[in-house]
Amino acid sequence: MNAPFFHPQHIYPEEYDGHFDSLMLSSKVIQNRIKQLAALLNQDYKGNRPVLICTLKGACPFFQHLLDALQDLRQGYDVEFIRASSYNGRSSTGNVEIMGELSMKDLEGRHVVVTEDIVDTGTTLSMIVPFLQKEGKPASIQVCTLLDKRLPEPDDKNFEAKYVGFSIPNHFIIGYGLDYNELYRDLKDIFVISQRGIDFEAAKLHK
Ligand code: IMP
Ligand code: MG
């Protein structure tokens, strides 16, 4: 197989050499789309201060850049953080654990927007959203996700987000917050992982 070609602008730590099969979304494309998502949110929430919830850890870079774009539009907001975990390796476990410092009182009567890195099966959101709805009693709750994975069986999708950055084909991807066993969050772009990346032992880097 030929070595994949990446433009020098796709910078990443050298320990990841050979760990990607192809580039899926460049940082530039991601940033442009985030500006459009911010404009959509601004249209819908102008005159309001929505509570934007970041789902840790994956949504962190997306959250940061979305806030940046909202600031440029002079859209006010409050921020909260939640941690939900459903993945082990490359497959969703179906069991979602919700943790975080979030006080449900802070959501009461507020317009809430949950930001996610990716909706895959939708299992995570199909648990988070009803949980926040029931415990937090917000005035409204919507989801803004950077990515929505197209599944071979659309019926397997458990949740539809209102705001979607990109609808992507069904590959396991890494970068821009998305990890494989906690590696690759530290990339500006989003790549499809290679077999070498999958086989790599994360413990080698955690010295
Ligand atoms: P869902 O519950 O199946 O929708 O999975 C959602 C979560 O799984 C996301 O928030 C990610 O943390 C993780 N995930 C799903 N697909 C990928 C992927 O291709 N790469 C990295 N993480 C993924
Ligand atoms: Mg996630």
mmCIF file of C-alpha atoms in Angstrom, residues 58-131:
data_model
loop_
_atom_site.group_PDB
_atom_site.id
_atom_site.type_symbol
_atom_site.label_atom_id
_atom_site.label_comp_id
_atom_site.label_asym_id
_atom_site.label_seq_id
_atom_site.Cartn_x
_atom_site.Cartn_y
_atom_site.Cartn_z
ATOM 1 C CA GLY A 58 -14.548 14.432 23.061
ATOM 2 C CA ALA A 59 -16.556 17.598 22.421
ATOM 3 C CA CYS A 60 -13.941 19.876 24.038
ATOM 4 C CA PRO A 61 -12.240 21.306 20.890
ATOM 5 C CA PHE A 62 -15.584 21.668 19.109
ATOM 6 C CA PHE A 63 -17.072 23.401 22.173
ATOM 7 C CA GLN A 64 -14.151 25.806 22.415
ATOM 8 C CA HIS A 65 -14.323 26.813 18.754
ATOM 9 C CA LEU A 66 -18.122 27.045 18.799
ATOM 10 C CA LEU A 67 -17.935 29.431 21.774
ATOM 11 C CA ASP A 68 -15.338 31.454 19.905
ATOM 12 C CA ALA A 69 -17.635 31.765 16.875
ATOM 13 C CA LEU A 70 -20.598 32.690 19.109
ATOM 14 C CA GLN A 71 -18.525 35.410 20.761
ATOM 15 C CA ASP A 72 -17.797 36.899 17.331
ATOM 16 C CA LEU A 73 -21.581 37.035 16.781
ATOM 17 C CA ARG A 74 -22.082 38.648 20.214
ATOM 18 C CA GLN A 75 -24.283 35.732 21.260
ATOM 19 C CA GLY A 76 -24.398 35.387 25.063
ATOM 20 C CA TYR A 77 -24.361 31.970 26.742
ATOM 21 C CA ASP A 78 -23.542 30.104 29.951
ATOM 22 C CA VAL A 79 -21.419 26.963 30.021
ATOM 23 C CA GLU A 80 -21.691 23.650 31.848
ATOM 24 C CA PHE A 81 -19.858 20.341 31.552
ATOM 25 C CA ILE A 82 -21.002 16.761 31.690
ATOM 26 C CA ARG A 83 -19.121 13.512 31.236
ATOM 27 C CA ALA A 84 -20.758 10.546 29.602
ATOM 28 C CA SER A 85 -18.946 7.426 28.590
ATOM 29 C CA SER A 86 -20.223 4.571 26.462
ATOM 30 C CA TYR A 87 -17.225 3.466 24.413
ATOM 31 C CA ASN A 88 -14.648 0.796 25.002
ATOM 32 C CA GLY A 89 -12.162 0.597 22.105
ATOM 33 C CA ARG A 90 -14.055 0.938 18.830
ATOM 34 C CA SER A 91 -17.482 -0.269 19.884
ATOM 35 C CA SER A 92 -20.260 1.372 21.826
ATOM 36 C CA THR A 93 -20.992 -0.631 24.970
ATOM 37 C CA GLY A 94 -24.614 0.503 25.121
ATOM 38 C CA ASN A 95 -24.145 1.349 28.807
ATOM 39 C CA VAL A 96 -23.833 5.053 29.387
ATOM 40 C CA GLU A 97 -22.446 6.495 32.563
ATOM 41 C CA ILE A 98 -23.231 10.147 33.329
ATOM 42 C CA MET A 99 -20.903 12.080 35.631
ATOM 43 C CA GLY A 100 -20.080 15.712 36.209
ATOM 44 C CA GLU A 101 -20.241 18.778 38.358
ATOM 45 C CA LEU A 102 -23.417 19.978 36.706
ATOM 46 C CA SER A 103 -26.068 21.197 39.134
ATOM 47 C CA MET A 104 -29.523 20.453 37.783
ATOM 48 C CA LYS A 105 -30.858 23.644 39.423
ATOM 49 C CA ASP A 106 -28.809 25.668 36.928
ATOM 50 C CA LEU A 107 -30.854 24.267 34.027
ATOM 51 C CA GLU A 108 -34.331 24.957 35.360
ATOM 52 C CA GLY A 109 -36.356 27.087 32.929
ATOM 53 C CA ARG A 110 -33.292 27.624 30.706
ATOM 54 C CA HIS A 111 -32.767 26.937 27.006
ATOM 55 C CA VAL A 112 -30.189 24.161 26.930
ATOM 56 C CA VAL A 113 -27.956 23.088 24.035
ATOM 57 C CA VAL A 114 -25.964 19.894 24.508
ATOM 58 C CA THR A 115 -22.844 19.853 22.330
ATOM 59 C CA GLU A 116 -21.425 16.519 21.227
ATOM 60 C CA ASP A 117 -18.479 15.460 19.114
ATOM 61 C CA ILE A 118 -20.286 12.672 17.269
ATOM 62 C CA VAL A 119 -23.595 10.876 17.171
ATOM 63 C CA ASP A 120 -22.917 7.255 16.274
ATOM 64 C CA THR A 121 -25.704 4.914 17.407
ATOM 65 C CA GLY A 122 -27.198 7.824 19.386
ATOM 66 C CA THR A 123 -27.274 5.708 22.544
ATOM 67 C CA THR A 124 -25.352 8.280 24.589
ATOM 68 C CA LEU A 125 -27.698 11.132 23.688
ATOM 69 C CA SER A 126 -30.813 9.004 23.995
ATOM 70 C CA MET A 127 -29.809 8.690 27.660
ATOM 71 C CA ILE A 128 -28.337 12.140 28.359
ATOM 72 C CA VAL A 129 -31.183 14.183 26.879
ATOM 73 C CA PRO A 130 -34.100 12.531 28.769
ATOM 74 C CA PHE A 131 -31.956 12.564 31.936
#
